[in-house]
Short mmCIF file of C-alpha atoms and ligand atoms in Angstrom, two decimals:
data_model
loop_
_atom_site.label_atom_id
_atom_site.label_comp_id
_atom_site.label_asym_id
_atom_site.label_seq_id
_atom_site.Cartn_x
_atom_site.Cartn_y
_atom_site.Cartn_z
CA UNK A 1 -12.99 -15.91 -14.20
CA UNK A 2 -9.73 -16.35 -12.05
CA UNK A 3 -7.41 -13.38 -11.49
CA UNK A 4 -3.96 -13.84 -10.86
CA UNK A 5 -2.96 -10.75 -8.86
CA UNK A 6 0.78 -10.01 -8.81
CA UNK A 7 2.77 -7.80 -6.45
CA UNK A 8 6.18 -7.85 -7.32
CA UNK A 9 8.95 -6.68 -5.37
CA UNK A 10 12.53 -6.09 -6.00
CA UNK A 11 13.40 -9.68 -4.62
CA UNK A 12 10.17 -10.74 -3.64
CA UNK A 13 6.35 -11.92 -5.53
CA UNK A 14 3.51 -11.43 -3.38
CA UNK A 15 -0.04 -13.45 -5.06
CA UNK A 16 -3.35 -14.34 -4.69
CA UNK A 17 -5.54 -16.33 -6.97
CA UNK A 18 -8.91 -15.43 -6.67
CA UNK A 19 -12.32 -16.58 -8.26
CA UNK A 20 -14.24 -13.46 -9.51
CA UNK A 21 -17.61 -15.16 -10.17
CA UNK A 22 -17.74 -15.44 -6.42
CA UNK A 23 -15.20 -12.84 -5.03
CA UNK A 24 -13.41 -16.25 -3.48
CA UNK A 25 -9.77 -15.91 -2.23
CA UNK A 26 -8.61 -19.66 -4.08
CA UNK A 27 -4.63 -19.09 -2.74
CA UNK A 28 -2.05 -16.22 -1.49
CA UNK A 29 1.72 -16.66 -1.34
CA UNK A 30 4.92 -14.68 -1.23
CA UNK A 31 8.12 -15.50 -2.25
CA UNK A 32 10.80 -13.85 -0.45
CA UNK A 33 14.71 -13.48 -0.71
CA UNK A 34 14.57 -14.06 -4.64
CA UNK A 35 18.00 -13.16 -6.58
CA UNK A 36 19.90 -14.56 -3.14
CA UNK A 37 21.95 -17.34 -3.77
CA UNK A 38 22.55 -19.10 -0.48
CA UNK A 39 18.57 -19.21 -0.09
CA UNK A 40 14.84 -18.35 -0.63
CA UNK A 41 11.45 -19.29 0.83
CA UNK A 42 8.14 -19.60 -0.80
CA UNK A 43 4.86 -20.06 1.50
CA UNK A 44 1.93 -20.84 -0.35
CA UNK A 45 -1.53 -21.08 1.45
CA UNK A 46 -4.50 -22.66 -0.27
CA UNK A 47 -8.09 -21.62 1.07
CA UNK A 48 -10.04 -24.64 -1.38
CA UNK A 49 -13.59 -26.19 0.31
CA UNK A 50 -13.44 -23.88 3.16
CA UNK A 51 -9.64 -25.74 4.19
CA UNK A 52 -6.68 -24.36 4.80
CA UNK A 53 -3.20 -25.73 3.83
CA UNK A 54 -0.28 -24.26 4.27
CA UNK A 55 2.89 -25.23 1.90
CA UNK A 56 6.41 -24.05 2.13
CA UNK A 57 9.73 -24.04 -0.24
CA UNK A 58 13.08 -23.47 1.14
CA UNK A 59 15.68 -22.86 -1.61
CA UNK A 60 17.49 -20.36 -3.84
CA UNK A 61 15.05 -18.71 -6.38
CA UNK A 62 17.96 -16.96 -8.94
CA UNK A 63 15.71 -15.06 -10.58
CA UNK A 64 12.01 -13.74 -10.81
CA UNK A 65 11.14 -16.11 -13.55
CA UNK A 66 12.41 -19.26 -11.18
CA UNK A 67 10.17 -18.44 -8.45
CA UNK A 68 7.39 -17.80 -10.45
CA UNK A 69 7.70 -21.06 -12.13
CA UNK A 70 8.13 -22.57 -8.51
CA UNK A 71 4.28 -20.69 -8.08
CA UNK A 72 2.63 -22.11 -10.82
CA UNK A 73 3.67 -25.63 -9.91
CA UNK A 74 2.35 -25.14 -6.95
CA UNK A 75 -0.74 -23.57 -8.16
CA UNK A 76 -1.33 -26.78 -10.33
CA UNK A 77 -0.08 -29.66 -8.32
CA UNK A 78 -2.38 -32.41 -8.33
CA UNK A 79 -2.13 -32.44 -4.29
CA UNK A 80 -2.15 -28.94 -3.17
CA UNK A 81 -3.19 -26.98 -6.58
CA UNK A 82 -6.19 -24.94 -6.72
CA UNK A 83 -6.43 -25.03 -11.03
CA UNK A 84 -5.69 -27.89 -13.25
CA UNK A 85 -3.51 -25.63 -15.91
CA UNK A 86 -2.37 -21.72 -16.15
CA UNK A 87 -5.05 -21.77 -18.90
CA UNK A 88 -7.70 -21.32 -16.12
CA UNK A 89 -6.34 -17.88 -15.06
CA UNK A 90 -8.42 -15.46 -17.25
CA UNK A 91 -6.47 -12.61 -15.91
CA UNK A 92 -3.09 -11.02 -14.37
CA UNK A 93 -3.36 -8.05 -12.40
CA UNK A 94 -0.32 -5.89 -11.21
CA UNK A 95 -0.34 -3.21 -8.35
CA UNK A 96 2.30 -0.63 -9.93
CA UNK A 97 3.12 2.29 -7.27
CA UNK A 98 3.35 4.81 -9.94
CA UNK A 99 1.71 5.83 -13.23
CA UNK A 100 1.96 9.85 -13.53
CA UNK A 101 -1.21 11.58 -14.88
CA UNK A 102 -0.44 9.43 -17.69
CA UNK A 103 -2.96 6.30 -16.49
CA UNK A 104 -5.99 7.62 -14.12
CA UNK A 105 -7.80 4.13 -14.64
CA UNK A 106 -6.75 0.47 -14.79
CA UNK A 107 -5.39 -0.25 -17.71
CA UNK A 108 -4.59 -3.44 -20.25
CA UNK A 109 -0.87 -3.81 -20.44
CA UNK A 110 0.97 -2.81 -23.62
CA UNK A 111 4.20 -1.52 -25.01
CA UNK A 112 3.07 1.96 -24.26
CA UNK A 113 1.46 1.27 -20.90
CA UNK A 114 5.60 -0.30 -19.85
CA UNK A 115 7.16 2.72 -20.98
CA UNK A 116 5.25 4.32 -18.90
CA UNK A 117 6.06 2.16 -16.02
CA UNK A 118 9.59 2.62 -16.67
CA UNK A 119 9.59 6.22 -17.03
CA UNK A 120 7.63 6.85 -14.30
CA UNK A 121 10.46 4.60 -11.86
CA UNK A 122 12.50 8.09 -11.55
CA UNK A 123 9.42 8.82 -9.10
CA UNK A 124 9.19 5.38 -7.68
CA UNK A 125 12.87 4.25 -7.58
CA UNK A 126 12.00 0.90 -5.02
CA UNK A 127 8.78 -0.22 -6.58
CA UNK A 128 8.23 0.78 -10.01
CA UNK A 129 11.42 -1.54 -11.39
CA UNK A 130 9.88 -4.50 -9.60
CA UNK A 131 6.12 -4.39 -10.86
CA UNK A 132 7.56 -4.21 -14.53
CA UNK A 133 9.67 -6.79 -13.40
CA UNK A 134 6.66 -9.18 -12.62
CA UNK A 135 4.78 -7.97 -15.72
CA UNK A 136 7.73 -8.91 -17.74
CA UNK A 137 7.74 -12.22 -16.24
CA UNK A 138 3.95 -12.68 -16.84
CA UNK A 139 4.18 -12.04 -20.29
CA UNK A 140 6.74 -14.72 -20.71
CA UNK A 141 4.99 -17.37 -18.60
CA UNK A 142 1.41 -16.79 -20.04
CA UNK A 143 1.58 -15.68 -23.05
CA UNK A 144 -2.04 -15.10 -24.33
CA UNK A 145 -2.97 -14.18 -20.75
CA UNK A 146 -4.15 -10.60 -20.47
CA UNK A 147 -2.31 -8.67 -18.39
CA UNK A 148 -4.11 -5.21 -15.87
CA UNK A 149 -1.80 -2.81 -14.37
CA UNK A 150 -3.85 -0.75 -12.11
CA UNK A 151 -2.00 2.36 -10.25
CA UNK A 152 -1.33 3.06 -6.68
CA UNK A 153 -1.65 6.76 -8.18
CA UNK A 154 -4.67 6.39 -9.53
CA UNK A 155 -7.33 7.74 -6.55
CA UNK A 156 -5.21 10.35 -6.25
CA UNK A 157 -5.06 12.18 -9.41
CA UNK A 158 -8.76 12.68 -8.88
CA UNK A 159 -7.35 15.57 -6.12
CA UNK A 160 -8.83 18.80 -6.76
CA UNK A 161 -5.74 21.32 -8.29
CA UNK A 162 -5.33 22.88 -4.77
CA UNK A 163 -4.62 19.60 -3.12
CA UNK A 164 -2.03 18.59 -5.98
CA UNK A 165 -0.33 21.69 -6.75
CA UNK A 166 2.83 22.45 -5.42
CA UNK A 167 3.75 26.15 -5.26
CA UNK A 168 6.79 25.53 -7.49
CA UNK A 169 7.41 27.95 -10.68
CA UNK A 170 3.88 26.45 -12.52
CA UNK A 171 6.30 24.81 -15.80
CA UNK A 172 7.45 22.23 -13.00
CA UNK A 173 4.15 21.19 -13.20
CA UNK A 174 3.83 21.53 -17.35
CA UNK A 175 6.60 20.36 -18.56
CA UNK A 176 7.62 17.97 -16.12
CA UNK A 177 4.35 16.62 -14.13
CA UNK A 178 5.87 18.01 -10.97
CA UNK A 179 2.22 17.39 -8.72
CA UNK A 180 0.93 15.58 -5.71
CA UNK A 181 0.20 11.82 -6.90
CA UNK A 182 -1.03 9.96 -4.00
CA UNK A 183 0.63 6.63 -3.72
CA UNK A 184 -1.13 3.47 -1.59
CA UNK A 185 -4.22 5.06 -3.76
CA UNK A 186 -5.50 1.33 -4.46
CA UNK A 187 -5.90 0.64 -0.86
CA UNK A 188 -6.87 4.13 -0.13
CA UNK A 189 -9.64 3.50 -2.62
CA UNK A 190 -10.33 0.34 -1.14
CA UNK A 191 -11.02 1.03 2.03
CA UNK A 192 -12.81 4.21 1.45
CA UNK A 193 -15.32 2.08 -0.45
CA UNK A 194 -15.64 -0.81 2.24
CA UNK A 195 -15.99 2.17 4.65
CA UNK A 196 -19.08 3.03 3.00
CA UNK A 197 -20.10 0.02 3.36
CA UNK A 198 -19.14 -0.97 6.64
CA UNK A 199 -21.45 2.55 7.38
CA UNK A 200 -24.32 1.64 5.62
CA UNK A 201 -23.59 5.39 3.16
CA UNK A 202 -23.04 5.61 -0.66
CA UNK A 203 -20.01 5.80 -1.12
CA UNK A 204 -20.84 9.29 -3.06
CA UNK A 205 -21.82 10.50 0.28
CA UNK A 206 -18.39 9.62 2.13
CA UNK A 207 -16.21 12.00 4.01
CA UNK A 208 -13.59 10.07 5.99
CA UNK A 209 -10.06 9.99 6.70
CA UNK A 210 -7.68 6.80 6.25
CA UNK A 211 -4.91 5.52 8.22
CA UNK A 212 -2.78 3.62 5.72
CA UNK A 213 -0.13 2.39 8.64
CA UNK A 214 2.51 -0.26 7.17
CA UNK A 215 5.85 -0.56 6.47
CA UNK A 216 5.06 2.43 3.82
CA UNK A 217 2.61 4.54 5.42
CA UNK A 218 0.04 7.33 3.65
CA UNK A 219 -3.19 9.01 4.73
CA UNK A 220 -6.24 10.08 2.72
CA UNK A 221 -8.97 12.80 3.20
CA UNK A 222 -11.95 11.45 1.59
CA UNK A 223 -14.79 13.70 0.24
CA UNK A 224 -17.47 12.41 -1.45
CA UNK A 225 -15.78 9.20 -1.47
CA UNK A 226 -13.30 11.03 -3.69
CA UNK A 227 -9.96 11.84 -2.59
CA UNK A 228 -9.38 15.15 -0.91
CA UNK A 229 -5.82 14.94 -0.27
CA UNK A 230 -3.35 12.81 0.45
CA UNK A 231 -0.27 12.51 2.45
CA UNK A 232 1.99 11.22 -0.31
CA UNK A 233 3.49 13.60 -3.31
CA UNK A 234 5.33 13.33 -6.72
CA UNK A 235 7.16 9.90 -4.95
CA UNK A 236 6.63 8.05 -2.04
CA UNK A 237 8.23 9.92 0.30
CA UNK A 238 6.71 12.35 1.59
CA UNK A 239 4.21 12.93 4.57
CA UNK A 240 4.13 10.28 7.30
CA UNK A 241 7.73 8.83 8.85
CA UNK A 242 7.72 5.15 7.72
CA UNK A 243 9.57 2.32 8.19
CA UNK A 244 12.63 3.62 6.23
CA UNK A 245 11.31 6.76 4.46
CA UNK A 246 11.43 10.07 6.21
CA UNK A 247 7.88 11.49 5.68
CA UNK A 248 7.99 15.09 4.91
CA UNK A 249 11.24 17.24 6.11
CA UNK A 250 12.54 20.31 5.45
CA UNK A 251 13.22 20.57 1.43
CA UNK A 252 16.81 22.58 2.49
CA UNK A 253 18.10 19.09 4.36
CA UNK A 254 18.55 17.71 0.78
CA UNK A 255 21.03 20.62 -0.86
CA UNK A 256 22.98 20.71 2.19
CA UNK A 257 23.13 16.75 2.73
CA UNK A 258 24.73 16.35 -0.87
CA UNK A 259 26.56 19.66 -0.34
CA UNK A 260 28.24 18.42 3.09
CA UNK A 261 28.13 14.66 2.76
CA UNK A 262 29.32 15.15 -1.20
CA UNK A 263 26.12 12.76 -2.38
CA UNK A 264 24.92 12.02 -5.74
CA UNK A 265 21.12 12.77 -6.38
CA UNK A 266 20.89 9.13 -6.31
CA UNK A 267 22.94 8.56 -3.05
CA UNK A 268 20.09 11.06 -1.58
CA UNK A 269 17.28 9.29 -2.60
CA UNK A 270 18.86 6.33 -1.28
CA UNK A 271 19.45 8.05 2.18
CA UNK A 272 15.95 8.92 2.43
CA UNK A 273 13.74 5.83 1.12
CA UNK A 274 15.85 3.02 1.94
CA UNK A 275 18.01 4.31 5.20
CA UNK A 276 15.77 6.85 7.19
CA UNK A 277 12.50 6.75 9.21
CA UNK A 278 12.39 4.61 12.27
CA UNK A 279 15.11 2.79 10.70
CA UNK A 280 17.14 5.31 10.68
CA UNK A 281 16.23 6.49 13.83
CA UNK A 282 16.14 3.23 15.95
CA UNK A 283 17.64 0.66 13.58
CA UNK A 284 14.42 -0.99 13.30
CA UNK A 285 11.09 -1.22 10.97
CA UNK A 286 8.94 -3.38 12.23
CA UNK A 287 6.52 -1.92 14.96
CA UNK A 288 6.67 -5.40 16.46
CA UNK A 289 10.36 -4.87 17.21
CA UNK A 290 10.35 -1.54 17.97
CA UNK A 291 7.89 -1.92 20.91
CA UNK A 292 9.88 -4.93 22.07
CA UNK A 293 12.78 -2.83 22.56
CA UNK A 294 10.85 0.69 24.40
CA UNK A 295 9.58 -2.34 26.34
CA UNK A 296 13.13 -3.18 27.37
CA UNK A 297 13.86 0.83 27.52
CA UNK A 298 15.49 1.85 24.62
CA UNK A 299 15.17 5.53 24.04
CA UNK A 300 15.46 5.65 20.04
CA UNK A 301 12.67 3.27 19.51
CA UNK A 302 10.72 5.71 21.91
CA UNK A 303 11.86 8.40 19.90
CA UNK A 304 10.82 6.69 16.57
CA UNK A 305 7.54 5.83 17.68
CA UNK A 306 6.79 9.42 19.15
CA UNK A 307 7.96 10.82 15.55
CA UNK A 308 5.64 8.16 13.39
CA UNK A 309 3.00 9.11 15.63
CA UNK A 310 3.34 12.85 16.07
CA UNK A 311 3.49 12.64 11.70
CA UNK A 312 0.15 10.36 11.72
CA UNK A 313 -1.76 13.01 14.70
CA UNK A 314 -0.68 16.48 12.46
CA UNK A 315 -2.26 14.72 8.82
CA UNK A 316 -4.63 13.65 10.98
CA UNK A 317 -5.78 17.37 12.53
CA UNK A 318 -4.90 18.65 8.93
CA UNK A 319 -7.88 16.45 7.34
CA UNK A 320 -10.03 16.75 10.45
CA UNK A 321 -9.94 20.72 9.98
CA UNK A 322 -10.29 20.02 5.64
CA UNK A 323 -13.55 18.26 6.55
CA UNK A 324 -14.68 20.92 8.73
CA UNK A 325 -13.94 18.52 11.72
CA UNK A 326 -17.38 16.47 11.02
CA UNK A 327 -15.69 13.26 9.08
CA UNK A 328 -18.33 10.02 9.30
CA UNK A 329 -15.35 8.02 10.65
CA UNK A 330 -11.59 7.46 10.93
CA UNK A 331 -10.00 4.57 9.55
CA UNK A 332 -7.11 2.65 10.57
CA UNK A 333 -5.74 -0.19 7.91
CA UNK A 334 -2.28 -2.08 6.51
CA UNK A 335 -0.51 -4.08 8.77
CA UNK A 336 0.28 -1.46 12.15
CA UNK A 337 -3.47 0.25 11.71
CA UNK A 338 -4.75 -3.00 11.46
CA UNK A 339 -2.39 -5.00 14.29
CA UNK A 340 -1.17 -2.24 16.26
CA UNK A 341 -3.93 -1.65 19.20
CA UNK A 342 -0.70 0.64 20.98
CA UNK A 343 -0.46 2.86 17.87
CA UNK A 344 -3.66 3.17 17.29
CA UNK A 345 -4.25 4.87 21.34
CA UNK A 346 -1.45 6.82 20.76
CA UNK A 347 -3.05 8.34 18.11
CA UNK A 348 -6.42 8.78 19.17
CA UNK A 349 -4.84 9.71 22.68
CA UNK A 350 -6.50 12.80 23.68
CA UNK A 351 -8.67 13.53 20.95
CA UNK A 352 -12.26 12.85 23.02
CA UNK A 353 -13.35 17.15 22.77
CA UNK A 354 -12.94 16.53 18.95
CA UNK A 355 -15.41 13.62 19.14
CA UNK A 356 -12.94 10.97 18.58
CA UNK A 357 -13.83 8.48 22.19
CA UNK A 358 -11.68 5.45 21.31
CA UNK A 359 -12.73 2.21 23.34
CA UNK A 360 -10.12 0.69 25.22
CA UNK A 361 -11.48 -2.63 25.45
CA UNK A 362 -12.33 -2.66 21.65
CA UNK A 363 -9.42 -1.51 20.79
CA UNK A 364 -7.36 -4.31 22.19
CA UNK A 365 -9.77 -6.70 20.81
CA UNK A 366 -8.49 -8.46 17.88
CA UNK A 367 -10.73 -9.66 14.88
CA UNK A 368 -10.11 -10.08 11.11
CA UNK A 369 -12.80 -8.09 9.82
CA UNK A 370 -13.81 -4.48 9.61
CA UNK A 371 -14.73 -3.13 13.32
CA UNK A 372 -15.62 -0.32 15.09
CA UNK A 373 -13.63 0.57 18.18
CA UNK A 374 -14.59 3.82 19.35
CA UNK A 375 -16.91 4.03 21.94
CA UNK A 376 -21.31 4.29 21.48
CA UNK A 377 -21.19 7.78 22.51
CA UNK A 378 -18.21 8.82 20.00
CA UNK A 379 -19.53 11.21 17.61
CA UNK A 380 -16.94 10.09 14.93
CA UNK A 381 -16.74 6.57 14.75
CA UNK A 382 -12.90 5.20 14.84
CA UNK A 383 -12.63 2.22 12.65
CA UNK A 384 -10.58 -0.41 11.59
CA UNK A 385 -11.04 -1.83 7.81
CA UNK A 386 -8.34 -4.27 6.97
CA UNK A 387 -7.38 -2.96 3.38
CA UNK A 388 -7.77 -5.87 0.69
CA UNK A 389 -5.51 -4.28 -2.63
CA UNK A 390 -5.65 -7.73 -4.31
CA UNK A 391 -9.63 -7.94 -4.44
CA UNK A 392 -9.17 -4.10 -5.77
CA UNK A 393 -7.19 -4.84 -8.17
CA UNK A 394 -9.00 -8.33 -8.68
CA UNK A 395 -12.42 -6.37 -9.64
CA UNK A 396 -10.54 -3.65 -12.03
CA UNK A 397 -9.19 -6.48 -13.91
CA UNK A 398 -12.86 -8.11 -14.34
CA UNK A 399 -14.31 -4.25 -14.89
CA UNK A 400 -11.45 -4.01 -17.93
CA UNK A 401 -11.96 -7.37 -19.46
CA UNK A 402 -15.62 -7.15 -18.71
CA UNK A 403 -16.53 -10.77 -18.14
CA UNK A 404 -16.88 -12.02 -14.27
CA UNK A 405 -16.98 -15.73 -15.29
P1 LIG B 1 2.25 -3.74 5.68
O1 LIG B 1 3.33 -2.93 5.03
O2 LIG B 1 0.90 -3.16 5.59
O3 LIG B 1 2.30 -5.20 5.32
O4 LIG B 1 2.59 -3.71 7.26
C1 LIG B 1 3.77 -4.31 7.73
C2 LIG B 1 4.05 -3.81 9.12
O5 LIG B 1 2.93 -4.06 9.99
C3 LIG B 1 5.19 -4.56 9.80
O6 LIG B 1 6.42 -4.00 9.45
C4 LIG B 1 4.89 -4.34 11.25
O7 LIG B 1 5.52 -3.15 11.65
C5 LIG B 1 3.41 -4.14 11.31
N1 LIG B 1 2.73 -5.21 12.03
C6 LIG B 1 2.28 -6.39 11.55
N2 LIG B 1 1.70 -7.12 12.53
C7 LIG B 1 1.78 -6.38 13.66
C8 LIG B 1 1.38 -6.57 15.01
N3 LIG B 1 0.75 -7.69 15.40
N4 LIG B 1 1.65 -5.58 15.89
C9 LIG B 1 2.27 -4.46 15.51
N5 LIG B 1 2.68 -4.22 14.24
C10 LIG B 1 2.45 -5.16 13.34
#
């Protein structure tokens, strides 16, 4: 069977057609700058026979619908297509960041299942809008087409009660589902099984910690291959800086921000996904930039990477001590943990009496699959696993419909 898997964004779709019979990657794209009318971009990369080809679309996509219609041309075009009709997709699968205790499994979309979704975008307020979005526009352009929403939140509400507790009068919790979620939970999942693998261990028999380090960054503490803990809470928010969330600050900032700066709860939330982080530190997101300007001596990208790596080094030595400091490895994955050799020494940086010996060399090695690059005599290996959400949600799609051809 082929799965569609779908990651929309507020005004962008990120795919990947893949063929489940033999775990095969068929396509990937992304659509970018959708909604904009002056102009959009689609790059579409086909992976058929072993070849790559690389296609690309400059113009406006007005709407979500428009550039998925641009997709599916492109997914049967007689030159570059890798199916003959939409027909041959057996599946959809969504990522959706947020699903409450509601959903703790995959699930087959319904009317219930996108109420849920929309209630649930109070708590998600930049993603969960946009993955309805994409369902919606599923449903209209294959009908008949079974669509799988599987939930970001979903390793996490397996979090034993003191991990997801706050210590909030308890009827937060009851009446309003006030708790520790665990977002990124599908790559978190992900890479805790290909750890396991990667170390030759059930993944039953997993303890580990991962490094989620991208433009939205989250750790896990992995116990049993279940999850511990997790950086992220009731949002995505909280916990590591990111590229333009704050990570965890002092819950007093937010009264006295909308009590001095006169802002609406909304205005907040704003301030603090969308405007802070190394964003609003340096002006910046993208690690790439930011080292390109502390290369040319600019203090507030210095300053924003010291503060996204002091965040990632105190999770870090919070898990370490939850494991009783004897995790089977560390994991670094998403686009910085996986690219960012400079990162990932700064984290590691004088960890070696802990048992954490990263190898220089290694480290600065780049490859595309999983890798080890501590050193022989480290007694906790330091990994990196690049995380692969699409084949997650790829297989919980098959799992649900439960036919793999
Ligand atoms: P993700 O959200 O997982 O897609 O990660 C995106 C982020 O990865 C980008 O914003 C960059 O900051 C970072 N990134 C990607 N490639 C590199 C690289 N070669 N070096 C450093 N950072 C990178």
């Amino acid at each position: 069977m082929n799965v569609l898997v779908i990651n929309s964004g507020s005004s962008s779709c990120k795919y990947r057609l893949l063929d489940m019979a033999t775990e095969t990657l068929l396509c990937s794209g992304l659509a970018e700058r959708i909604g904009d009318p002056s102009s959009g971009c689609l790059v579409h990369e086909t992976f058929k026979d072993g070849k790559e080809r690389k296609v690309r679309r400059e113009h406006p996509f007005p709407t979500h619908v428009a550039a998925m219609e641009e997709i599916i041309a492109l997914l049967t075009d007689p030159e570059v297509g890798v199916i003959a009709d939409r027909g041959e997709i057996g599946a959809i699968g969504h990522r959706v960041v947020h699903g409450g205790v509601e959903v703790t499994e995959p699930v087959l979309v319904d009317e219930k299942v996108k109420d849920i979704i929309r209630r649930r975008s109070v708590l998600s307020p930049l993603h969960n809008p946009a993955n309805l979005k994409g369902i919606e526009v599923a449903e209209e352009l294959f009908p008949g087409t079974p669509n799988v929403a599987v939930f970001d939140t979903e390793f996490g509400t397996g979090m034993p009660e003191e991990a997801y507790m706050y210590a909030l009068p308890y009827d937060c919790y009851e009446e309003l589902g006030v708790r520790r979620y665990g977002s990124h939970g599908t790559s978190h999942k992900y890479v805790a099984w290909a750890t396991a693998k990667y170390l030759g261990k059930p993944l039953a028999e997993l303890d580990s910690i991962t490094m989620h380090l991208g433009n939205g960054s989250s750790m896990t503490c992995v116990r049993n291959g279940k999850c511990l803990d997790s950086s992220m809470g009731l949002g995505t928010v909280e916990g590591l800086v990111m590229g333009t969330r704050c990570g965890s600050i002092d819950p007093s900032i937010i009264p006295f921000l909308m009590e001095k700066k006169g802002l609406s709860t909304a205005e907040v939330s704003e301030l603090m996904y969308k405007r802070s982080g190394m964003l609003g530190i340096c002006g910046h997101t993208d690690m790439r930039d930011i080292h390109a300007l502390i290369a040319a001596g600019d203090r507030k990208a210095s300053l924003a990477l010291k503060l996204y790596v002091r965040s990632i080094r105190k999770m870090l030595g919070a898990y370490f001590f939850l494991l009783g400091g004897r995790p089977d490895a560390i994991v670094f994955t998403a686009g910085i943990g996986t690219n960012d050799a400079i990162t990932r020494a700064a984290v590691c940086e004088g960890l070696e009496p802990l048992g954490l010996v990263l190898d220089p060399a290694a480290n600065d090695t780049r490859t595309s699959g999983p890798r080890t690059i501590s050193t022989k005599d480290s007694r906790v290996p330091i990994l990196v696993i690049p995380t692969n959400e699409e084949l997650q949600i790829a297989m919980a799609a098959v799992q649900i419909l439960g036919k793999a051809s």
